Short mmCIF file of C-alpha atoms (C1' of nucleotides) and ligand atoms in Angstrom, two decimals:
data_model
loop_
_atom_site.label_atom_id
_atom_site.label_comp_id
_atom_site.label_asym_id
_atom_site.label_seq_id
_atom_site.Cartn_x
_atom_site.Cartn_y
_atom_site.Cartn_z
CA MET A 1 -8.60 1.31 -0.48
CA SER A 2 -4.82 1.40 -0.52
CA ASP A 3 -2.53 2.93 2.06
CA LEU A 4 -0.32 5.92 1.50
CA PRO A 5 0.06 6.46 -2.21
CA ILE A 6 3.67 6.32 -3.35
CA LYS A 7 3.57 9.95 -4.35
CA PRO A 8 7.05 11.14 -5.24
CA LEU A 9 7.58 9.74 -8.68
CA ARG A 10 10.51 12.03 -9.19
CA ILE A 11 13.43 11.24 -7.00
CA ASP A 12 15.16 13.80 -4.82
CA ALA A 13 17.61 15.42 -7.21
CA ALA A 14 19.45 17.18 -4.39
CA ALA A 15 20.48 13.84 -2.94
CA ASN A 16 21.92 12.91 -6.28
CA TYR A 17 24.11 15.98 -6.36
CA ILE A 18 25.17 15.62 -2.74
CA ASP A 19 26.15 12.05 -3.41
CA ALA A 20 28.13 12.95 -6.50
CA ILE A 21 29.88 15.81 -4.71
CA TYR A 22 30.89 13.47 -1.94
CA ARG A 23 32.33 10.94 -4.31
CA LEU A 24 34.27 13.60 -6.20
CA THR A 25 35.76 15.13 -3.08
CA GLU A 26 36.18 12.06 -0.89
CA GLY A 27 39.59 12.07 0.66
CA ARG A 28 41.03 15.26 -0.80
CA ASP A 29 39.96 18.63 0.54
CA GLU A 30 39.25 20.34 -2.76
CA ALA A 31 35.95 21.67 -4.02
CA ALA A 32 34.04 19.81 -6.72
CA THR A 33 34.07 21.77 -9.95
CA THR A 34 31.04 22.37 -12.10
CA ASN A 35 32.52 20.46 -14.99
CA ALA A 36 33.46 17.46 -12.91
CA LEU A 37 29.95 17.30 -11.54
CA ALA A 38 28.46 17.65 -14.99
CA GLU A 39 30.60 14.74 -16.16
CA GLU A 40 29.74 12.62 -13.15
CA LEU A 41 26.01 13.30 -13.39
CA GLY A 42 25.79 13.14 -17.15
CA ILE A 43 24.21 16.55 -17.56
CA THR A 44 25.46 19.89 -18.90
CA SER A 45 27.60 22.26 -16.86
CA ALA A 46 24.91 24.89 -17.26
CA GLY A 47 22.42 22.62 -15.57
CA VAL A 48 24.82 21.90 -12.76
CA SER A 49 25.52 25.57 -12.28
CA ILE A 50 21.85 26.30 -11.79
CA MET A 51 21.32 23.35 -9.52
CA ILE A 52 24.23 23.94 -7.17
CA LYS A 53 22.94 27.41 -6.57
CA ARG A 54 19.74 25.86 -5.26
CA LEU A 55 21.72 23.48 -3.11
CA ALA A 56 23.65 26.41 -1.70
CA ALA A 57 20.37 28.21 -0.96
CA GLN A 58 19.26 25.12 0.93
CA GLY A 59 22.45 25.17 2.96
CA LEU A 60 23.69 21.86 1.65
CA VAL A 61 26.82 23.17 -0.06
CA ASP A 62 29.18 26.09 0.19
CA LEU A 63 29.44 27.64 -3.23
CA THR A 64 32.29 29.83 -4.36
CA PRO A 65 31.37 31.04 -7.83
CA TYR A 66 33.83 30.02 -10.53
CA GLU A 67 35.53 27.82 -7.95
CA GLY A 68 33.24 24.96 -7.07
CA VAL A 69 31.25 23.52 -4.18
CA LYS A 70 32.02 21.82 -0.90
CA LEU A 71 29.51 20.06 1.27
CA THR A 72 28.38 21.86 4.39
CA ALA A 73 28.10 19.94 7.64
CA GLU A 74 24.47 19.22 6.84
CA GLY A 75 25.34 18.28 3.27
CA LEU A 76 28.02 15.92 4.51
CA ARG A 77 25.63 14.37 6.98
CA ARG A 78 23.19 13.61 4.20
CA ALA A 79 25.90 12.36 1.89
CA LEU A 80 27.14 9.93 4.52
CA ARG A 81 23.63 8.54 4.96
CA ILE A 82 23.46 7.82 1.25
CA ILE A 83 27.00 6.47 1.10
CA ARG A 84 26.20 4.14 3.97
CA ARG A 85 23.19 2.81 2.13
CA HIS A 86 25.15 2.46 -1.05
CA ARG A 87 27.91 0.43 0.52
CA ILE A 88 25.66 -1.76 2.59
CA LEU A 89 23.61 -2.42 -0.52
CA GLU A 90 26.72 -3.42 -2.41
CA ILE A 91 27.63 -5.94 0.26
CA PHE A 92 24.07 -7.16 0.27
CA LEU A 93 24.10 -7.61 -3.49
CA VAL A 94 27.26 -9.67 -3.24
CA ASN A 95 26.72 -11.67 -0.06
CA ILE A 96 23.00 -12.28 -0.22
CA LEU A 97 22.07 -12.04 -3.87
CA GLY A 98 25.28 -13.48 -5.30
CA PHE A 99 26.25 -10.69 -7.67
CA GLY A 100 29.91 -10.15 -8.54
CA TRP A 101 31.72 -7.06 -7.30
CA HIS A 102 31.53 -5.65 -10.81
CA GLU A 103 27.73 -5.94 -10.83
CA THR A 104 26.89 -3.89 -7.78
CA HIS A 105 27.53 -0.22 -8.31
CA PRO A 106 24.76 0.94 -10.65
CA ARG A 107 22.26 -1.33 -8.90
CA ALA A 108 23.19 0.06 -5.51
CA ARG A 109 22.89 3.57 -6.93
CA ALA A 110 19.37 2.83 -8.09
CA LEU A 111 18.36 1.24 -4.81
CA GLU A 112 20.04 3.65 -2.41
CA ARG A 113 17.50 6.33 -3.16
CA VAL A 114 14.37 4.32 -2.51
CA ILE A 115 15.09 2.20 0.55
CA ASP A 116 14.21 3.46 4.01
CA ASP A 117 15.92 3.26 7.38
CA ALA A 118 14.25 -0.01 8.34
CA PHE A 119 15.45 -1.65 5.15
CA GLU A 120 18.94 -0.40 5.76
CA ASP A 121 18.89 -1.69 9.32
CA ARG A 122 17.68 -5.14 8.28
CA MET A 123 20.43 -5.49 5.73
CA ASP A 124 23.02 -4.25 8.18
CA GLU A 125 21.93 -6.81 10.73
CA ILE A 126 21.67 -9.71 8.31
CA LEU A 127 25.12 -8.91 7.00
CA GLY A 128 26.59 -8.77 10.51
CA HIS A 129 27.27 -5.02 10.49
CA PRO A 130 29.80 -4.91 7.69
CA THR A 131 32.47 -2.21 7.87
CA ARG A 132 33.39 -1.90 4.23
CA CYS A 133 31.87 -2.38 0.77
CA PRO A 134 32.97 -5.10 -1.66
CA HIS A 135 35.53 -2.69 -3.05
CA GLY A 136 37.02 -1.90 0.32
CA ASN A 137 35.43 1.49 1.00
CA PRO A 138 34.54 2.00 4.64
CA ILE A 139 30.86 2.11 5.60
CA PRO A 140 29.89 5.13 7.71
CA THR A 141 27.98 4.39 10.89
CA ARG A 142 24.35 5.44 11.09
CA ASP A 143 25.38 8.63 12.85
CA GLY A 144 27.94 9.51 10.24
CA GLN A 145 31.19 8.31 11.78
CA LEU A 146 33.75 7.15 9.29
CA LEU A 147 37.08 5.47 10.01
CA PRO A 148 39.98 7.43 8.51
CA LEU A 149 41.62 5.70 5.59
CA THR A 150 45.13 4.47 6.18
CA ASP A 151 45.85 3.03 2.78
CA VAL A 152 47.96 4.41 -0.05
CA ALA A 153 47.94 4.00 -3.80
CA LEU A 154 49.86 1.02 -5.04
CA THR A 155 51.55 3.36 -7.50
CA SER A 156 52.71 5.70 -4.74
CA VAL A 157 55.06 3.36 -2.89
CA GLU A 158 58.66 2.43 -3.55
CA PRO A 159 59.25 -0.67 -5.64
CA GLY A 160 59.71 -3.60 -3.30
CA THR A 161 57.12 -2.35 -0.81
CA SER A 162 54.62 -5.00 0.17
CA GLY A 163 51.21 -4.81 1.77
CA THR A 164 47.68 -6.08 1.38
CA ILE A 165 45.01 -4.92 -1.03
CA SER A 166 42.70 -2.66 0.92
CA ARG A 167 40.55 -0.98 -1.70
CA VAL A 168 39.85 -0.54 -5.38
CA THR A 169 38.66 2.91 -6.33
CA THR A 170 37.22 2.27 -9.78
CA ASP A 171 33.51 1.69 -10.23
CA ASP A 172 33.84 0.53 -13.79
CA ALA A 173 32.39 -2.94 -14.28
CA ASP A 174 34.83 -4.01 -16.98
CA GLU A 175 37.84 -2.87 -15.01
CA LEU A 176 36.62 -4.66 -11.90
CA LYS A 177 35.90 -7.82 -13.83
CA TYR A 178 39.35 -7.70 -15.32
CA LEU A 179 40.98 -7.20 -11.94
CA SER A 180 39.22 -10.19 -10.43
CA SER A 181 40.09 -12.25 -13.50
CA LEU A 182 43.71 -11.54 -12.57
CA GLY A 183 43.01 -13.03 -9.17
CA LEU A 184 42.92 -9.68 -7.43
CA ALA A 185 40.74 -9.49 -4.33
CA LEU A 186 40.61 -7.55 -1.08
CA ASP A 187 43.12 -8.51 1.61
CA LEU A 188 45.44 -10.37 -0.72
CA PRO A 189 49.16 -9.80 -0.19
CA VAL A 190 50.72 -7.66 -2.86
CA ARG A 191 54.17 -6.24 -3.56
CA LEU A 192 55.04 -3.50 -6.01
CA VAL A 193 57.74 -4.75 -8.34
CA GLU A 194 58.31 -1.79 -10.59
CA ILE A 195 56.69 1.04 -12.46
CA ALA A 196 57.96 1.44 -16.00
CA PRO A 197 58.73 5.05 -16.93
CA PHE A 198 56.79 7.22 -19.40
CA ASP A 199 53.36 6.13 -18.13
CA GLY A 200 54.43 2.54 -18.52
CA PRO A 201 52.87 -0.57 -17.05
CA VAL A 202 52.96 -1.36 -13.35
CA ALA A 203 54.30 -4.74 -12.33
CA ALA A 204 53.11 -6.17 -9.04
CA ASP A 205 53.47 -9.47 -7.28
CA LEU A 206 49.97 -10.53 -6.42
CA ASN A 207 49.80 -13.39 -3.99
CA GLY A 208 52.85 -14.92 -5.61
CA ARG A 209 51.97 -14.23 -9.23
CA THR A 210 53.30 -11.28 -11.17
CA VAL A 211 50.73 -9.14 -12.96
CA HIS A 212 51.18 -6.19 -15.26
CA LEU A 213 48.67 -3.36 -15.17
CA GLY A 214 48.15 -0.19 -17.14
CA PRO A 215 49.06 2.84 -15.04
CA ARG A 216 45.52 4.19 -14.86
CA LEU A 217 44.10 0.92 -13.62
CA ALA A 218 46.97 0.43 -11.19
CA ASP A 219 46.21 3.86 -9.78
CA SER A 220 42.86 2.63 -8.57
CA ILE A 221 44.43 0.00 -6.35
CA ARG A 222 44.99 0.95 -2.71
CA ILE A 223 47.08 -1.03 -0.27
CA ASN A 224 47.81 -1.12 3.42
CA VAL A 225 51.59 -1.19 3.71
CA HIS A 226 52.99 -3.95 5.91
CA GLU A 227 54.53 -2.80 9.20
CA ASN A 228 57.97 -4.18 8.42
CA ALA A 229 57.85 -2.74 4.93
CA ARG A 230 56.86 0.71 6.04
CA GLY A 231 60.36 2.16 5.94
CA ALA A 232 60.38 1.91 2.20
CA ALA A 233 57.03 3.59 1.87
CA ARG A 234 57.88 6.47 4.15
CA ARG A 235 60.49 7.82 1.79
CA GLU A 236 57.68 8.48 -0.68
CA ALA A 237 55.69 10.57 1.79
CA ALA A 238 58.73 12.70 2.56
CA GLY A 239 59.83 13.10 -1.05
CA MET B 1 35.75 8.13 -14.41
CA SER B 2 32.55 6.38 -13.44
CA ASP B 3 30.54 4.05 -15.61
CA LEU B 4 27.17 4.82 -17.13
CA PRO B 5 25.64 7.64 -15.16
CA ILE B 6 22.30 6.75 -13.62
CA LYS B 7 20.51 9.15 -15.90
CA PRO B 8 16.77 8.77 -15.47
CA LEU B 9 16.06 10.51 -12.20
CA ARG B 10 12.42 10.57 -13.05
CA ILE B 11 10.77 7.22 -12.96
CA ASP B 12 8.64 5.85 -15.73
CA ALA B 13 5.21 7.32 -14.99
CA ALA B 14 3.50 5.07 -17.51
CA ALA B 15 4.51 2.00 -15.53
CA ASN B 16 2.92 3.52 -12.49
CA TYR B 17 -0.39 3.94 -14.26
CA ILE B 18 -0.27 0.51 -15.86
CA ASP B 19 0.38 -1.00 -12.47
CA ALA B 20 -2.48 0.89 -10.85
CA ILE B 21 -4.86 -0.01 -13.65
CA TYR B 22 -3.98 -3.65 -13.26
CA ARG B 23 -4.61 -3.60 -9.52
CA LEU B 24 -7.93 -1.84 -9.98
CA THR B 25 -9.18 -4.24 -12.60
CA GLU B 26 -7.61 -7.51 -11.45
CA GLY B 27 -10.15 -10.27 -11.51
CA ARG B 28 -13.19 -8.37 -12.71
CA ASP B 29 -13.51 -7.42 -16.36
CA GLU B 30 -14.49 -3.78 -15.90
CA ALA B 31 -12.57 -0.71 -17.00
CA ALA B 32 -10.71 1.41 -14.47
CA THR B 33 -12.39 4.76 -14.03
CA THR B 34 -10.59 8.07 -13.99
CA ASN B 35 -11.65 8.79 -10.45
CA ALA B 36 -10.55 5.42 -9.14
CA LEU B 37 -7.16 5.88 -10.74
CA ALA B 38 -6.85 9.38 -9.34
CA GLU B 39 -7.60 8.03 -5.89
CA GLU B 40 -5.18 5.15 -6.26
CA LEU B 41 -2.36 7.34 -7.59
CA GLY B 42 -2.98 10.27 -5.31
CA ILE B 43 -3.32 12.82 -8.10
CA THR B 44 -6.27 14.76 -9.52
CA SER B 45 -8.73 13.27 -11.99
CA ALA B 46 -7.76 15.96 -14.46
CA GLY B 47 -4.19 14.79 -14.35
CA VAL B 48 -5.24 11.20 -14.85
CA SER B 49 -7.45 12.15 -17.76
CA ILE B 50 -4.53 13.74 -19.55
CA MET B 51 -2.18 10.93 -18.77
CA ILE B 52 -4.38 8.05 -19.86
CA LYS B 53 -4.76 9.71 -23.22
CA ARG B 54 -1.00 9.48 -23.61
CA LEU B 55 -1.06 5.86 -22.55
CA ALA B 56 -3.74 5.20 -25.13
CA ALA B 57 -1.59 6.91 -27.79
CA GLN B 58 1.24 4.58 -26.80
CA GLY B 59 -1.03 1.60 -27.22
CA LEU B 60 -0.86 0.57 -23.60
CA VAL B 61 -4.54 1.04 -22.79
CA ASP B 62 -7.85 1.08 -24.59
CA LEU B 63 -9.59 4.30 -23.66
CA THR B 64 -13.31 4.85 -23.95
CA PRO B 65 -13.92 8.50 -23.05
CA TYR B 66 -16.18 9.01 -20.04
CA GLU B 67 -15.98 5.26 -19.48
CA GLY B 68 -12.50 4.32 -18.39
CA VAL B 69 -9.47 2.37 -19.51
CA LYS B 70 -8.56 -1.27 -19.96
CA LEU B 71 -5.08 -2.59 -20.53
CA THR B 72 -4.20 -3.67 -24.04
CA ALA B 73 -2.30 -6.92 -24.55
CA GLU B 74 0.94 -4.97 -24.43
CA GLY B 75 -0.21 -3.02 -21.38
CA LEU B 76 -1.13 -6.24 -19.63
CA ARG B 77 2.22 -7.75 -20.48
CA ARG B 78 3.99 -4.83 -18.87
CA ALA B 79 1.70 -4.84 -15.88
CA LEU B 80 2.38 -8.50 -15.23
CA ARG B 81 6.13 -7.86 -15.30
CA ILE B 82 5.71 -5.24 -12.60
CA ILE B 83 3.26 -7.32 -10.60
CA ARG B 84 5.70 -10.21 -10.68
CA ARG B 85 8.43 -8.01 -9.30
CA HIS B 86 6.13 -6.59 -6.69
CA ARG B 87 5.08 -9.96 -5.37
CA ILE B 88 8.52 -11.51 -5.44
CA LEU B 89 9.81 -8.46 -3.61
CA GLU B 90 7.14 -8.87 -0.98
CA ILE B 91 8.15 -12.45 -0.37
CA PHE B 92 11.77 -11.38 -0.30
CA LEU B 93 11.03 -8.69 2.26
CA VAL B 94 9.31 -11.23 4.48
CA ASN B 95 11.47 -14.32 4.03
CA ILE B 96 14.90 -12.78 3.69
CA LEU B 97 14.67 -9.42 5.41
CA GLY B 98 12.25 -10.41 8.14
CA PHE B 99 9.55 -7.81 7.62
CA GLY B 100 5.97 -8.56 8.61
CA TRP B 101 3.31 -8.98 5.95
CA HIS B 102 1.97 -5.56 6.86
CA GLU B 103 5.34 -3.94 6.17
CA THR B 104 5.88 -5.01 2.60
CA HIS B 105 3.52 -3.27 0.23
CA PRO B 106 4.81 0.31 0.02
CA ARG B 107 8.41 -0.89 0.15
CA ALA B 108 7.82 -3.31 -2.68
CA ARG B 109 6.13 -0.53 -4.64
CA ALA B 110 9.18 1.66 -4.24
CA LEU B 111 11.58 -1.12 -5.19
CA GLU B 112 9.64 -2.68 -8.05
CA ARG B 113 10.40 0.26 -10.29
CA VAL B 114 14.16 0.31 -9.88
CA ILE B 115 15.25 -3.32 -9.88
CA ASP B 116 16.25 -5.04 -13.09
CA ASP B 117 15.72 -8.51 -14.51
CA ALA B 118 18.86 -9.95 -12.96
CA PHE B 119 17.81 -8.75 -9.52
CA GLU B 120 14.40 -10.27 -9.98
CA ASP B 121 15.92 -13.57 -11.10
CA ARG B 122 18.26 -13.74 -8.12
CA MET B 123 15.46 -13.18 -5.69
CA ASP B 124 13.28 -15.71 -7.44
CA GLU B 125 16.01 -18.31 -7.24
CA ILE B 126 16.96 -17.61 -3.65
CA LEU B 127 13.31 -17.83 -2.65
CA GLY B 128 12.87 -21.12 -4.47
CA HIS B 129 10.56 -19.77 -7.18
CA PRO B 130 7.65 -18.73 -5.00
CA THR B 131 4.18 -18.91 -6.52
CA ARG B 132 2.37 -16.36 -4.40
CA CYS B 133 3.02 -13.21 -2.40
CA PRO B 134 2.74 -13.05 1.39
CA HIS B 135 -0.91 -12.07 0.98
CA GLY B 136 -1.71 -15.01 -1.25
CA ASN B 137 -1.73 -13.31 -4.65
CA PRO B 138 -0.30 -15.48 -7.40
CA ILE B 139 3.03 -14.50 -8.94
CA PRO B 140 3.01 -14.35 -12.74
CA THR B 141 5.76 -16.25 -14.51
CA ARG B 142 8.42 -14.28 -16.33
CA ASP B 143 6.54 -14.70 -19.57
CA GLY B 144 3.29 -13.48 -18.09
CA GLN B 145 1.45 -16.67 -17.27
CA LEU B 146 -0.84 -16.44 -14.27
CA LEU B 147 -2.72 -19.26 -12.60
CA PRO B 148 -6.45 -18.56 -12.53
CA LEU B 149 -7.79 -17.83 -9.09
CA THR B 150 -10.10 -20.45 -7.65
CA ASP B 151 -10.90 -18.79 -4.36
CA VAL B 152 -14.04 -16.96 -3.27
CA ALA B 153 -14.78 -14.25 -0.77
CA LEU B 154 -15.37 -15.50 2.76
CA THR B 155 -18.48 -13.36 2.77
CA SER B 156 -19.84 -14.97 -0.38
CA VAL B 157 -20.31 -18.53 0.90
CA GLU B 158 -23.15 -20.12 2.83
CA PRO B 159 -22.80 -20.12 6.61
CA GLY B 160 -21.27 -23.43 7.63
CA THR B 161 -19.00 -23.61 4.61
CA SER B 162 -15.40 -24.36 5.48
CA GLY B 163 -12.18 -23.94 3.58
CA THR B 164 -8.68 -22.57 3.94
CA ILE B 165 -7.52 -18.98 3.80
CA SER B 166 -6.09 -18.42 0.36
CA ARG B 167 -5.65 -14.68 0.08
CA VAL B 168 -6.15 -11.32 1.73
CA THR B 169 -6.93 -8.50 -0.66
CA THR B 170 -6.27 -5.48 1.52
CA ASP B 171 -2.93 -3.69 1.34
CA ASP B 172 -3.58 -1.60 4.40
CA ALA B 173 -0.87 -2.11 7.01
CA ASP B 174 -3.14 -1.61 10.01
CA GLU B 175 -5.74 -4.01 8.70
CA LEU B 176 -3.12 -6.63 7.96
CA LYS B 177 -1.56 -6.20 11.35
CA TYR B 178 -4.94 -6.59 12.98
CA LEU B 179 -5.71 -9.72 11.00
CA SER B 180 -2.49 -11.40 12.00
CA SER B 181 -3.07 -10.34 15.60
CA LEU B 182 -6.26 -12.41 15.39
CA GLY B 183 -4.14 -15.36 14.38
CA LEU B 184 -5.15 -15.19 10.74
CA ALA B 185 -2.60 -16.49 8.25
CA LEU B 186 -2.57 -18.09 4.82
CA ASP B 187 -3.60 -21.72 4.57
CA LEU B 188 -5.32 -21.83 7.96
CA PRO B 189 -8.63 -23.69 8.07
CA VAL B 190 -11.63 -21.41 8.37
CA ARG B 191 -15.40 -21.82 8.51
CA LEU B 192 -17.98 -19.13 8.03
CA VAL B 193 -20.30 -19.13 11.02
CA GLU B 194 -22.69 -16.33 10.19
CA ILE B 195 -23.05 -12.89 8.70
CA ALA B 196 -25.20 -10.59 10.79
CA PRO B 197 -27.71 -8.61 8.72
CA PHE B 198 -27.65 -4.85 8.05
CA ASP B 199 -23.94 -4.74 7.30
CA GLY B 200 -23.33 -6.50 10.56
CA PRO B 201 -20.21 -8.32 11.73
CA VAL B 202 -19.01 -11.55 10.20
CA ALA B 203 -18.38 -14.47 12.54
CA ALA B 204 -15.90 -17.09 11.43
CA ASP B 205 -14.25 -20.07 13.03
CA LEU B 206 -10.56 -19.57 12.49
CA ASN B 207 -8.50 -22.63 13.24
CA GLY B 208 -10.84 -23.46 16.13
CA ARG B 209 -11.30 -19.97 17.51
CA THR B 210 -14.25 -17.78 16.66
CA VAL B 211 -13.46 -14.26 15.46
CA HIS B 212 -15.77 -11.39 14.63
CA LEU B 213 -14.87 -9.06 11.80
CA GLY B 214 -16.37 -5.91 10.37
CA PRO B 215 -17.99 -6.59 6.99
CA ARG B 216 -15.53 -4.53 5.01
CA LEU B 217 -12.51 -6.26 6.46
CA ALA B 218 -14.15 -9.67 6.12
CA ASP B 219 -14.70 -8.90 2.45
CA SER B 220 -10.97 -8.84 1.90
CA ILE B 221 -10.56 -12.45 2.99
CA ARG B 222 -10.57 -15.08 0.26
CA ILE B 223 -10.89 -18.80 0.85
CA ASN B 224 -10.57 -22.02 -1.07
CA VAL B 225 -13.69 -24.00 -0.23
CA HIS B 226 -13.05 -27.57 0.89
CA GLU B 227 -14.21 -30.16 -1.62
CA ASN B 228 -16.21 -32.19 0.87
CA ALA B 229 -17.56 -29.11 2.55
CA ARG B 230 -18.87 -27.81 -0.73
CA GLY B 231 -21.32 -30.66 -1.11
CA ALA B 232 -22.29 -30.41 2.52
CA ALA B 233 -23.03 -26.72 2.28
CA ARG B 234 -25.00 -27.25 -0.86
CA ARG B 235 -27.03 -30.12 0.57
CA GLU B 236 -27.72 -28.04 3.61
CA ALA B 237 -28.93 -25.20 1.46
CA ALA B 238 -31.06 -27.56 -0.64
CA GLY B 239 -32.46 -29.55 2.29
"C1'" DC C 1 49.12 44.65 -19.20
"C1'" DC C 2 46.55 42.26 -23.27
"C1'" DG C 3 44.16 39.05 -25.22
"C1'" DC C 4 43.21 34.20 -25.83
"C1'" DT C 5 41.26 29.91 -24.08
"C1'" DG C 6 38.63 27.15 -21.38
"C1'" DA C 7 35.58 27.06 -17.46
"C1'" DT C 8 31.58 28.91 -15.61
"C1'" DT C 9 27.43 31.44 -15.28
"C1'" DT C 10 23.23 33.65 -17.15
"C1'" DA C 11 19.39 33.84 -20.31
"C1'" DA C 12 15.81 31.82 -22.53
"C1'" DG C 13 13.33 27.88 -23.87
"C1'" DT C 14 11.69 22.78 -23.47
"C1'" DC C 15 9.50 18.91 -21.38
"C1'" DA C 16 6.88 15.63 -18.47
"C1'" DA C 17 3.79 15.61 -15.16
"C1'" DC C 18 1.37 17.66 -12.68
"C1'" DT C 19 -2.23 21.67 -10.76
"C1'" DT C 20 -6.86 24.55 -10.51
"C1'" DA C 21 -10.83 26.27 -12.79
"C1'" DA C 22 -14.17 25.88 -16.20
"C1'" DA C 23 -16.75 23.26 -19.60
"C1'" DA C 24 -18.75 19.01 -21.19
"C1'" DT C 25 -20.92 14.71 -20.48
"C1'" DT C 26 -23.23 11.05 -18.11
"C1'" DT C 27 -26.06 9.41 -14.35
"C1'" DC C 28 -29.49 9.72 -11.14
"C1'" DC C 29 -33.75 11.30 -9.09
"C1'" DT C 30 -38.30 12.89 -9.15
"C1'" DA D 1 -38.59 13.81 -19.57
"C1'" DG D 2 -36.03 17.53 -17.07
"C1'" DG D 3 -32.73 19.20 -14.13
"C1'" DA D 4 -29.35 18.60 -10.43
"C1'" DA D 5 -25.32 16.03 -9.14
"C1'" DA D 6 -21.42 13.52 -10.13
"C1'" DT D 7 -17.95 12.36 -13.23
"C1'" DT D 8 -14.88 13.32 -16.80
"C1'" DT D 9 -12.52 16.19 -19.97
"C1'" DT D 10 -10.40 20.49 -21.64
"C1'" DA D 11 -7.98 24.78 -20.93
"C1'" DA D 12 -4.51 27.25 -18.96
"C1'" DG D 13 -0.90 27.71 -15.70
"C1'" DT D 14 2.94 25.79 -12.55
"C1'" DT D 15 7.03 23.26 -11.27
"C1'" DG D 16 11.55 20.96 -11.28
"C1'" DA D 17 15.07 19.75 -13.88
"C1'" DC D 18 16.84 19.99 -17.53
"C1'" DT D 19 18.59 22.02 -22.59
"C1'" DT D 20 21.25 25.26 -26.04
"C1'" DA D 21 23.22 29.60 -26.95
"C1'" DA D 22 25.22 33.68 -25.40
"C1'" DA D 23 27.73 36.29 -21.98
"C1'" DT D 24 31.13 36.48 -18.39
"C1'" DC D 25 35.13 35.35 -15.80
"C1'" DA D 26 39.92 33.31 -14.40
"C1'" DG D 27 44.42 31.92 -15.57
"C1'" DC D 28 48.27 32.23 -18.68
"C1'" DG D 29 51.52 33.13 -22.41
"C1'" DG D 30 53.57 36.71 -24.43
MN1 MN E 1 29.84 1.82 -5.48
MN1 MN E 2 31.89 -0.10 -3.44
MN1 MN E 3 1.31 -5.59 -2.44
MN1 MN E 4 0.95 -8.96 -1.66
#
DNA sequence: CCGCTGATTTAAGTCAACTTAAAATTTCCT
DNA sequence: AGGAAATTTTAAGTTGACTTAAATCAGCGG
């Protein structure tokens, strides 16, 4: 009497690993270690070790024992499909459903694994084909193209360098809530004032107001350096 | 580095059974049989038999061996929470995402088990607190209240009786698509013309046009009989 | 080069939710 | 009522994704 039964009650675990591996290795070219994955997924390293062997057998990751895993081309392709869904969902949760940017990540994680292509396409269209998530991360195209990131960590530039907030890399709800309570938002002008030594606080001029952040939290802030200010930033890259 | 890991990769199976039991027993007061559940869930009867015993142990169903199961008060409460989500999601898929009424059911089934209360509340608010799904089924309130149904099967009234389409009980995408291709939609005026004998076709006047439906499909159409038409039909029958 | 430490892998076992095959029970038909 | 057919339950086994405990390996400090 009903149509296709919704059979798979257990969700594709491989996708979960692929997704986690992507997040852990995004940007840098390293392999994801067993321990890091275990931490990220909330399971034991032993479990991860077993599972990544299966992923390797399926051709989704390259596994170097005692080293870690990297996504294969196919693994990356799948990861980017999930990442796209995740980021579109986050925008959807904010723009359409009215959630705050600190309320999107776990919800998008839960939804990203059950929606289909049509759902993704509808959201994309309704949202006007967004190019980044509420936290500034770029959204891959449907065929897996991804704009290269041009931003740098706020904590990596010379004091005095100014730019605009491009991205926030934390997913933690409390941290995000705190940041927005400070008035921080994407695309705001920002200038690094100083970084106190010995893991000290980071002072930044945010849209005219000075804020002081713990070094770990400040690390999660990415900025696009202003053209005219770039000279100051370049010294960092060289040094 | 991330917040709470999305641990439960396996979805609450009990909820799936509860939901199926509710759908199978909605309206009528019978118990859901093992076989019917197996069919609905797409698993073997043996599997269902084992599982409903666990549900009974959890106090979610009353099980009479070789008879079937009924939801307990607690089971019903949980079912209504899921049904509410399902129906709100269906409306959301139609009104916000632009899907057709034949494209909602499996998607809503997939989503209903991963969204949380806040998500449900946002949808409800955005949709203006809808009271029925795209197929006419009433949406329970958050505390489990459900308006009693007052409609009857199109095939159960006397020829000549008129009313308005209140509900369509099939979930099948092709059937739904076919019905809307005939111009059928909720709240349209309809009048039963005749039911041919020997499981023959059902003729109905739909908003001025006469349509002919197979008996099974016609059975899935529910109508609210017009007040004035009710007397007329009855007089006709009496006279 | 040795041995310690922490990271990783293997081994063995658990668990929920299934499966198939066989046994039990109810229903239906003559 | 009596026996076949259908339905339901039990028994036993499978699967994926874990777990804990034990074994193995890599990097380093001396
Ligand atoms: Mn996210
Ligand atoms: Mn994001
Ligand atoms: Mn439905
Ligand atoms: Mn519906």
